[in-house]
Amino acid sequence: MTMTTTQKIAAAARRLLDKEGVEGVTMRRVATAIGMTPMALYRHYSNRDAILNALADEGFSELAARLEAIRLRGAYDRQMRKILDVFLDYAFERPRLFELMFLAKREGARQYPDDFRARRSPTANVSADVIARGMEEGFFAKDDVWEIVFQTGALMQGLVMLYLGGRVAMTPTEFRSFCHRSFARYLYGIR
């Protein structure tokens, strides 16, 4: 399959991001990586932020597809741990993309509460549906679904960022267990 120029640019930017983080993605370096002039890139992406937004959007699409593929059955706390594991797997596999998606300030990024309540976040919608069903069936106490989704996301993302930043001295397996215990404490609190 032949890639379009736009796809080649995105692939080169993704390689730079994976290797060096957001700082490594510049118009000049992306252009050099695919053998074109920096000015030629502007025909495909208006600026560096447009490339980074495209990478983040691609990451969210990948993550959403993974979330849609899991089978959510059983107790609601178990379903939430399965969702957590998908996020952790993605963060371990693509740490710099995960950081871009969830931590880097970027124009057009979905914001809490309006974008979440309007279900514009496919990665948050999966958790929201589990929490809402859990509330309907009395597993969780009735509360604000979107606040809980945002808080559990913040817990997970904060722990992941500390881990990726070298602030947690654990193996990936130990860290996953730690995250499961942290989630269990939070989920127990909302029951």
C-alpha positions as a printed Julia matrix, in Angstrom:
191×3 Matrix{Float64}:
   0.0    0.0    0.0
   1.42   3.35  -1.04
   1.32   6.08   1.56
   0.17   9.59   0.73
   2.49  12.48   1.5
   0.28  13.43   4.45
   0.58   9.88   5.81
   4.36   9.92   5.33
   4.57  13.19   7.24
   2.46  11.79  10.07
   4.53   8.59  10.2
   7.79  10.54  10.35
   6.39  12.81  13.06
   5.23   9.76  15.03
   8.72   8.22  14.86
  10.25  11.46  16.12
   7.65  11.67  18.87
   8.27   8.07  19.94
  12.02   8.62  20.01
  12.35  12.14  21.44
   8.98  13.3   22.72
   7.02  16.39  21.73
  10.16  18.56  21.63
  11.64  16.36  18.88
   8.76  17.05  16.5
   9.64  20.16  14.51
   8.67  21.08  10.97
  12.31  21.05   9.9
  13.06  17.64  11.41
   9.9   16.06  10.0
  10.67  17.48   6.55
  14.24  16.19   6.7
  13.03  12.73   7.74
  10.96  12.36   4.58
  13.23  14.27   2.2
  11.22  17.39   1.57
  11.62  21.06   2.4
  10.0   22.45   5.54
   7.98  24.85   3.38
   6.49  21.9    1.49
   5.09  20.53   4.76
   2.84  23.57   5.08
   0.8   22.32   2.12
  -0.25  19.38   4.3
  -0.15  20.76   7.85
  -0.58  24.43   8.69
   1.97  24.29  11.53
   3.66  22.06  14.11
   0.56  22.13  16.34
  -1.51  20.71  13.49
   0.89  17.77  13.21
   0.82  17.19  16.98
  -2.98  17.39  17.02
  -3.16  14.84  14.19
  -0.87  12.51  16.16
  -2.95  12.9   19.32
  -6.17  12.31  17.39
  -4.68   9.17  15.86
  -3.66   8.01  19.34
  -7.17   8.57  20.69
  -8.62   6.64  17.76
  -6.27   3.73  18.44
  -7.06   3.77  22.16
 -10.81   4.01  21.54
 -10.61   1.01  19.19
  -8.85  -1.0   21.88
 -11.48  -0.04  24.43
 -14.29  -1.01  22.07
 -12.66  -4.41  21.52
 -12.67  -5.49  25.19
 -15.49  -7.57  26.54
 -16.91  -5.91  29.61
 -18.72  -8.42  31.77
 -18.94  -9.25  35.43
 -18.8   -6.94  38.41
 -18.55  -3.26  37.6
 -15.32  -2.8   39.53
 -13.81  -5.63  37.45
 -14.98  -3.91  34.25
 -13.32  -0.68  35.37
 -10.05  -2.56  36.03
 -10.2   -3.98  32.5
 -10.56  -0.45  31.15
  -7.64   0.63  33.34
  -5.52  -2.2   31.92
  -6.18  -1.03  28.35
  -4.97   2.46  29.3
  -1.91   1.05  31.1
  -1.01  -1.18  28.15
  -1.24   1.78  25.81
   0.84   4.0   28.11
   3.57   1.35  28.43
   3.65   0.74  24.66
   3.49   4.39  23.58
   4.61   6.54  26.51
   5.39   9.7   24.57
   2.19   9.57  22.57
   0.25   8.96  25.79
   1.88  12.05  27.29
   0.94  14.11  24.21
  -2.63  12.83  24.35
  -3.27  13.43  28.04
  -0.79  15.98  29.33
   0.39  18.33  26.6
  -1.62  21.49  26.23
  -2.97  21.61  22.7
  -5.61  23.54  20.86
  -8.76  21.57  20.23
  -8.17  19.08  23.06
 -11.41  17.95  24.67
 -12.13  19.69  27.95
 -14.03  18.73  31.05
 -16.93  19.15  31.7
 -18.66  20.23  28.48
 -16.94  17.95  25.96
 -17.27  14.97  28.28
 -20.93  15.52  29.09
 -21.59  15.89  25.35
 -19.92  12.47  24.87
 -17.18  13.88  22.64
 -14.55  11.71  24.34
 -14.73   8.16  22.98
 -12.16   7.0   25.54
 -14.16   8.42  28.46
 -17.53   7.24  27.15
 -16.65   3.59  27.8
 -16.02   4.26  31.5
 -19.09   6.49  31.72
 -21.3    3.71  30.4
 -19.93   1.23  32.95
 -20.32   3.68  35.83
 -23.86   4.62  34.74
 -24.92   0.97  34.5
 -23.33   0.31  37.89
 -25.34   3.17  39.39
 -28.56   2.0   37.76
 -28.1   -1.47  39.24
 -27.1   -0.2   42.68
 -23.47  -1.35  42.54
 -22.29   2.26  42.8
 -24.07   5.0   44.73
 -25.98   7.5   42.59
 -23.68  10.38  41.81
 -22.4   12.49  38.92
 -21.19   9.96  36.33
 -18.96  12.43  34.51
 -17.26  13.7   37.65
 -16.4   10.11  38.57
 -15.15   9.34  35.06
 -12.97  12.44  35.07
 -11.64  11.69  38.56
 -10.78   8.06  37.78
  -9.12   9.22  34.56
  -7.12  11.81  36.49
  -6.07   9.17  39.03
  -4.88   6.82  36.3
  -3.22   9.52  34.19
  -1.5   11.05  37.21
  -0.11   7.7   38.32
   1.04   6.89  34.77
   2.76  10.26  34.38
   4.6    9.79  37.67
   5.64   6.32  36.57
   6.78   7.42  33.11
   8.59  10.36  34.71
  10.7    7.98  36.79
   9.03   8.89  40.09
   7.83   5.34  40.87
  10.39   2.62  41.61
   8.37  -0.41  40.51
   8.43  -2.89  37.67
   5.58  -2.58  35.17
   3.88  -5.57  36.84
   4.23  -4.05  40.31
   2.98  -0.72  39.02
  -0.05  -2.33  37.39
  -0.92  -4.01  40.71
  -0.44  -0.69  42.49
  -2.83   0.98  40.01
  -5.4   -1.79  40.53
  -5.23  -1.27  44.3
  -5.54   2.51  43.87
  -8.57   2.09  41.62
 -10.13  -0.41  44.04
  -9.8    2.1   46.88
 -11.46   4.79  44.79
 -14.22   2.49  43.5
 -14.87   1.21  47.02
 -15.29   4.83  48.1
 -18.02   5.5   45.52
 -20.03   2.42  46.45
